[in-house]
């Protein structure tokens, strides 16, 4: 199962900290996954139409939009970090 | 062999205690660089709420700490970042770098803070006295400060 996590204002706006789902057919990259999430419309449509606001991690490492996604991966979407 | 300690915690930290742990059993340390970040007030700010990504945050902090040890030849370093609700005036982050000489200890401390601010997954939400609350926006100057170090090199 694919595990998707949302942090900070993404989670607030989506109203959900994450979800687990089977790897959707045809999803091979982070970009594919973003396209699927955007197609849900509503808050997902708004947020994932602006990928420049989002950072992504695949299995705890920062990743680019063209990074591959496989079944059982953990994909996290979040805003640029502001710690320290 | 350098000794790296990385922790994410809600509780306060004790700088004296952490420094003693870094020095324990060593005779090759000539100085310890230390930075304590504090929740700065102003503009009606009451507190910060700190969120992190359990697992990835610790893993990034460890990469940063190990990279600092290699790059500056540190004998050891400690990085502790607090999470949860932290009021104005409270300590939020601690970086300690032990080295044979001052420059390495101080440069290592700056290096770690710059990388922590731009690549460890933490997010701050500001809470104001009028009840308003908003997520902190990233600052371009933090990215610029980190860029001067090149790559993390791990």
mmCIF file of C-alpha atoms in Angstrom:
data_model
loop_
_atom_site.group_PDB
_atom_site.id
_atom_site.type_symbol
_atom_site.label_atom_id
_atom_site.label_comp_id
_atom_site.label_asym_id
_atom_site.label_seq_id
_atom_site.Cartn_x
_atom_site.Cartn_y
_atom_site.Cartn_z
ATOM 1 C CA UNK A 1 0.000 0.000 0.000
ATOM 2 C CA UNK A 2 1.077 3.535 -0.774
ATOM 3 C CA UNK A 3 1.247 5.783 2.286
ATOM 4 C CA UNK A 4 0.694 9.511 1.703
ATOM 5 C CA UNK A 5 1.333 12.076 4.441
ATOM 6 C CA UNK A 6 0.470 15.782 4.616
ATOM 7 C CA UNK A 7 2.066 18.297 6.974
ATOM 8 C CA UNK A 8 1.560 21.861 8.235
ATOM 9 C CA UNK A 9 -0.880 23.997 6.202
ATOM 10 C CA UNK A 10 -1.378 21.248 3.610
ATOM 11 C CA UNK A 11 -2.835 19.035 6.308
ATOM 12 C CA UNK A 12 -4.934 21.910 7.682
ATOM 13 C CA UNK A 13 -6.405 22.741 4.286
ATOM 14 C CA UNK A 14 -6.987 19.113 3.306
ATOM 15 C CA UNK A 15 -8.379 18.331 6.762
ATOM 16 C CA UNK A 16 -6.444 15.062 6.803
ATOM 17 C CA UNK A 17 -2.964 14.019 8.047
ATOM 18 C CA UNK A 18 -2.574 11.284 5.463
ATOM 19 C CA UNK A 19 -4.033 8.266 3.753
ATOM 20 C CA UNK A 20 -3.163 4.761 2.687
ATOM 21 C CA UNK A 21 -4.191 3.500 -0.716
ATOM 22 C CA UNK A 22 -3.183 0.949 -3.331
ATOM 23 C CA UNK A 23 -0.812 2.410 -5.921
ATOM 24 C CA UNK A 24 -3.236 3.867 -8.496
ATOM 25 C CA UNK A 25 -2.934 2.356 -11.939
ATOM 26 C CA UNK A 26 -0.646 4.377 -14.190
ATOM 27 C CA UNK A 27 1.100 6.210 -11.318
ATOM 28 C CA UNK A 28 4.852 5.850 -11.763
ATOM 29 C CA UNK A 29 6.215 9.182 -10.537
ATOM 30 C CA UNK A 30 5.551 11.917 -7.988
ATOM 31 C CA UNK A 31 4.173 13.995 -10.878
ATOM 32 C CA UNK A 32 1.655 11.252 -11.713
ATOM 33 C CA UNK A 33 0.538 11.153 -8.090
ATOM 34 C CA UNK A 34 0.169 14.950 -7.948
ATOM 35 C CA UNK A 35 -1.983 14.786 -11.100
ATOM 36 C CA UNK A 36 -4.252 12.182 -9.475
ATOM 37 C CA UNK A 37 -4.577 14.195 -6.265
ATOM 38 C CA UNK A 38 -5.327 17.392 -8.190
ATOM 39 C CA UNK A 39 -8.051 15.593 -10.141
ATOM 40 C CA UNK A 40 -9.973 15.068 -6.876
ATOM 41 C CA UNK A 41 -10.886 18.771 -6.960
ATOM 42 C CA UNK A 42 -11.767 20.827 -3.899
ATOM 43 C CA UNK A 43 -8.826 21.577 -1.582
ATOM 44 C CA UNK A 44 -6.769 18.872 -3.364
ATOM 45 C CA UNK A 45 -7.436 20.564 -6.683
ATOM 46 C CA UNK A 46 -6.281 23.927 -5.353
ATOM 47 C CA UNK A 47 -3.154 22.727 -3.563
ATOM 48 C CA UNK A 48 -1.886 20.270 -6.166
ATOM 49 C CA UNK A 49 -2.443 22.755 -8.981
ATOM 50 C CA UNK A 50 0.437 24.731 -7.425
ATOM 51 C CA UNK A 51 3.286 22.228 -6.999
ATOM 52 C CA UNK A 52 5.762 25.144 -6.649
ATOM 53 C CA UNK A 53 4.408 25.648 -3.100
ATOM 54 C CA UNK A 54 5.001 22.024 -2.156
ATOM 55 C CA UNK A 55 8.043 19.975 -1.197
ATOM 56 C CA UNK A 56 7.993 16.207 -1.450
ATOM 57 C CA UNK A 57 9.798 13.367 0.264
ATOM 58 C CA UNK A 58 9.859 9.745 -0.855
ATOM 59 C CA UNK A 59 10.691 7.289 1.946
ATOM 60 C CA UNK A 60 12.104 10.060 4.187
ATOM 61 C CA UNK A 61 14.370 11.635 1.538
ATOM 62 C CA UNK A 62 13.697 14.874 -0.325
ATOM 63 C CA UNK A 63 12.644 14.068 -3.869
ATOM 64 C CA UNK A 64 11.955 15.864 -7.104
ATOM 65 C CA UNK A 65 8.706 15.770 -9.020
ATOM 66 C CA UNK A 66 10.085 13.245 -11.516
ATOM 67 C CA UNK A 67 11.123 10.771 -8.778
ATOM 68 C CA UNK A 68 9.690 7.271 -9.222
ATOM 69 C CA UNK A 69 6.891 6.045 -6.961
ATOM 70 C CA UNK A 70 6.353 2.373 -6.201
ATOM 71 C CA UNK A 71 3.830 0.361 -4.201
ATOM 72 C CA UNK A 72 4.623 0.494 -0.441
ATOM 73 C CA UNK A 73 6.448 3.838 -0.699
ATOM 74 C CA UNK A 74 5.836 6.581 1.854
ATOM 75 C CA UNK A 75 5.250 9.880 0.073
ATOM 76 C CA UNK A 76 5.056 13.095 2.101
ATOM 77 C CA UNK A 77 3.852 16.473 0.840
ATOM 78 C CA UNK A 78 4.647 19.585 2.869
ATOM 79 C CA UNK A 79 5.496 23.294 2.607
ATOM 80 C CA UNK A 80 9.111 24.520 2.612
ATOM 81 C CA UNK A 81 10.534 23.895 6.092
ATOM 82 C CA UNK A 82 10.780 26.616 8.752
ATOM 83 C CA UNK A 83 12.583 25.073 11.730
ATOM 84 C CA UNK A 84 15.632 26.159 13.661
ATOM 85 C CA UNK B 1 35.541 8.622 16.087
ATOM 86 C CA UNK B 2 33.141 11.490 16.570
ATOM 87 C CA UNK B 3 30.090 11.173 18.727
ATOM 88 C CA UNK B 4 26.760 12.417 17.343
ATOM 89 C CA UNK B 5 23.606 12.975 19.392
ATOM 90 C CA UNK B 6 20.341 13.898 17.667
ATOM 91 C CA UNK B 7 17.029 14.357 19.466
ATOM 92 C CA UNK B 8 13.557 15.768 18.843
ATOM 93 C CA UNK B 9 11.702 16.365 22.080
ATOM 94 C CA UNK B 10 8.959 18.431 23.731
ATOM 95 C CA UNK B 11 10.922 18.911 26.966
ATOM 96 C CA UNK B 12 13.474 21.615 27.666
ATOM 97 C CA UNK B 13 17.196 20.794 27.330
ATOM 98 C CA UNK B 14 20.052 21.442 29.748
ATOM 99 C CA UNK B 15 23.049 22.977 27.959
ATOM 100 C CA UNK B 16 25.498 22.246 30.807
ATOM 101 C CA UNK B 17 24.473 18.606 30.962
ATOM 102 C CA UNK B 18 24.631 18.165 27.175
ATOM 103 C CA UNK B 19 28.068 19.819 27.069
ATOM 104 C CA UNK B 20 29.363 17.494 29.789
ATOM 105 C CA UNK B 21 28.156 14.469 27.791
ATOM 106 C CA UNK B 22 30.037 15.731 24.737
ATOM 107 C CA UNK B 23 33.273 16.065 26.726
ATOM 108 C CA UNK B 24 32.994 12.843 28.697
ATOM 109 C CA UNK B 25 36.032 10.601 28.327
ATOM 110 C CA UNK B 26 37.795 12.895 25.840
ATOM 111 C CA UNK B 27 41.064 14.783 26.085
ATOM 112 C CA UNK B 28 41.201 16.021 22.485
ATOM 113 C CA UNK B 29 38.583 18.787 22.788
ATOM 114 C CA UNK B 30 39.821 22.376 22.821
ATOM 115 C CA UNK B 31 36.473 24.123 22.587
ATOM 116 C CA UNK B 32 32.730 23.743 22.194
ATOM 117 C CA UNK B 33 30.698 25.958 19.864
ATOM 118 C CA UNK B 34 27.156 26.425 21.149
ATOM 119 C CA UNK B 35 23.990 27.953 19.771
ATOM 120 C CA UNK B 36 20.666 28.088 21.588
ATOM 121 C CA UNK B 37 17.715 29.348 19.545
ATOM 122 C CA UNK B 38 15.001 31.181 21.506
ATOM 123 C CA UNK B 39 11.390 31.977 20.574
ATOM 124 C CA UNK B 40 11.663 35.696 19.818
ATOM 125 C CA UNK B 41 8.674 37.899 20.671
ATOM 126 C CA UNK B 42 7.323 40.963 18.900
ATOM 127 C CA UNK B 43 4.224 41.864 16.867
ATOM 128 C CA UNK B 44 1.952 40.322 19.485
ATOM 129 C CA UNK B 45 3.488 36.857 19.197
ATOM 130 C CA UNK B 46 2.607 34.633 22.167
ATOM 131 C CA UNK B 47 3.962 31.244 21.170
ATOM 132 C CA UNK B 48 5.125 28.977 18.358
ATOM 133 C CA UNK B 49 3.692 25.552 17.659
ATOM 134 C CA UNK B 50 6.426 23.325 16.221
ATOM 135 C CA UNK B 51 5.545 20.345 14.056
ATOM 136 C CA UNK B 52 7.888 17.744 12.556
ATOM 137 C CA UNK B 53 7.896 14.633 10.382
ATOM 138 C CA UNK B 54 8.814 11.788 12.758
ATOM 139 C CA UNK B 55 11.468 9.586 11.178
ATOM 140 C CA UNK B 56 12.518 11.901 8.360
ATOM 141 C CA UNK B 57 13.313 14.781 10.716
ATOM 142 C CA UNK B 58 15.682 12.691 12.830
ATOM 143 C CA UNK B 59 17.228 11.194 9.713
ATOM 144 C CA UNK B 60 17.925 14.654 8.199
ATOM 145 C CA UNK B 61 19.297 15.941 11.524
ATOM 146 C CA UNK B 62 21.670 12.983 11.661
ATOM 147 C CA UNK B 63 22.834 13.565 8.076
ATOM 148 C CA UNK B 64 23.520 17.219 8.899
ATOM 149 C CA UNK B 65 25.373 16.347 12.116
ATOM 150 C CA UNK B 66 27.501 13.646 10.472
ATOM 151 C CA UNK B 67 28.310 15.950 7.599
ATOM 152 C CA UNK B 68 29.442 18.669 10.060
ATOM 153 C CA UNK B 69 31.657 16.163 11.905
ATOM 154 C CA UNK B 70 33.362 15.108 8.677
ATOM 155 C CA UNK B 71 33.679 18.580 7.180
ATOM 156 C CA UNK B 72 35.012 20.355 10.275
ATOM 157 C CA UNK B 73 36.756 17.424 11.953
ATOM 158 C CA UNK B 74 34.554 17.693 15.029
ATOM 159 C CA UNK B 75 35.159 15.323 17.936
ATOM 160 C CA UNK B 76 31.406 15.324 18.426
ATOM 161 C CA UNK B 77 28.197 17.292 18.123
ATOM 162 C CA UNK B 78 24.747 17.443 19.613
ATOM 163 C CA UNK B 79 21.574 18.755 18.053
ATOM 164 C CA UNK B 80 18.308 18.914 19.959
ATOM 165 C CA UNK B 81 15.161 20.455 18.465
ATOM 166 C CA UNK B 82 12.020 20.952 20.502
ATOM 167 C CA UNK B 83 8.477 20.450 19.185
ATOM 168 C CA UNK B 84 5.018 21.336 20.466
ATOM 169 C CA UNK B 85 3.917 24.681 21.875
ATOM 170 C CA UNK B 86 6.784 26.978 22.905
ATOM 171 C CA UNK B 87 6.117 30.399 24.394
ATOM 172 C CA UNK B 88 8.126 33.547 23.734
ATOM 173 C CA UNK B 89 11.454 33.395 25.575
ATOM 174 C CA UNK B 90 11.665 29.599 25.599
ATOM 175 C CA UNK B 91 14.639 27.723 24.115
ATOM 176 C CA UNK B 92 13.707 25.957 20.884
ATOM 177 C CA UNK B 93 16.916 24.482 19.432
ATOM 178 C CA UNK B 94 20.393 23.562 20.675
ATOM 179 C CA UNK B 95 23.502 22.913 18.600
ATOM 180 C CA UNK B 96 26.810 22.004 20.254
ATOM 181 C CA UNK B 97 30.006 21.310 18.295
ATOM 182 C CA UNK B 98 33.139 20.071 20.042
ATOM 183 C CA UNK B 99 36.498 20.332 18.271
ATOM 184 C CA UNK B 100 40.208 20.610 18.940
ATOM 185 C CA UNK B 101 40.152 24.265 17.881
ATOM 186 C CA UNK B 102 37.772 27.236 18.069
ATOM 187 C CA UNK B 103 37.241 27.881 14.355
ATOM 188 C CA UNK B 104 36.040 24.368 13.625
ATOM 189 C CA UNK B 105 33.723 24.444 16.648
ATOM 190 C CA UNK B 106 32.133 27.781 15.664
ATOM 191 C CA UNK B 107 31.982 27.106 11.902
ATOM 192 C CA UNK B 108 30.458 23.685 12.580
ATOM 193 C CA UNK B 109 27.774 25.311 14.707
ATOM 194 C CA UNK B 110 26.860 27.807 11.963
ATOM 195 C CA UNK B 111 26.872 25.091 9.313
ATOM 196 C CA UNK B 112 24.496 22.923 11.339
ATOM 197 C CA UNK B 113 22.091 25.792 12.076
ATOM 198 C CA UNK B 114 21.987 26.881 8.425
ATOM 199 C CA UNK B 115 21.217 23.353 7.237
ATOM 200 C CA UNK B 116 18.704 22.714 10.027
ATOM 201 C CA UNK B 117 16.711 25.794 9.057
ATOM 202 C CA UNK B 118 16.468 24.832 5.396
ATOM 203 C CA UNK B 119 16.448 21.048 5.243
ATOM 204 C CA UNK B 120 15.188 19.483 8.468
ATOM 205 C CA UNK B 121 11.410 19.021 8.240
ATOM 206 C CA UNK B 122 10.057 21.299 10.959
ATOM 207 C CA UNK B 123 7.229 23.803 10.544
ATOM 208 C CA UNK B 124 6.344 26.699 12.826
ATOM 209 C CA UNK B 125 2.881 28.121 13.375
ATOM 210 C CA UNK B 126 2.721 31.496 15.094
ATOM 211 C CA UNK B 127 0.098 32.169 17.741
ATOM 212 C CA UNK B 128 -0.732 35.848 18.426
ATOM 213 C CA UNK B 129 -2.321 37.579 21.424
ATOM 214 C CA UNK B 130 -5.431 38.488 19.378
ATOM 215 C CA UNK B 131 -6.102 34.796 18.754
ATOM 216 C CA UNK B 132 -4.821 34.846 15.168
ATOM 217 C CA UNK B 133 -2.587 31.983 14.116
ATOM 218 C CA UNK B 134 -0.550 31.506 10.951
ATOM 219 C CA UNK B 135 2.146 29.292 9.464
ATOM 220 C CA UNK B 136 5.597 30.876 9.207
ATOM 221 C CA UNK B 137 6.768 31.520 5.635
ATOM 222 C CA UNK B 138 10.276 30.381 4.641
ATOM 223 C CA UNK B 139 12.822 33.197 4.263
ATOM 224 C CA UNK B 140 15.012 33.583 1.171
ATOM 225 C CA UNK B 141 17.945 34.704 3.346
ATOM 226 C CA UNK B 142 17.960 31.303 5.084
ATOM 227 C CA UNK B 143 18.346 29.591 1.700
ATOM 228 C CA UNK B 144 21.139 32.009 0.783
ATOM 229 C CA UNK B 145 22.930 31.353 4.088
ATOM 230 C CA UNK B 146 22.813 27.603 3.475
ATOM 231 C CA UNK B 147 23.863 27.916 -0.169
ATOM 232 C CA UNK B 148 27.262 29.328 0.831
ATOM 233 C CA UNK B 149 28.210 25.910 2.242
ATOM 234 C CA UNK B 150 27.650 24.194 -1.118
ATOM 235 C CA UNK B 151 26.196 20.729 -0.679
ATOM 236 C CA UNK B 152 25.587 18.828 2.526
ATOM 237 C CA UNK B 153 28.122 16.288 1.297
ATOM 238 C CA UNK B 154 26.787 13.069 2.739
#
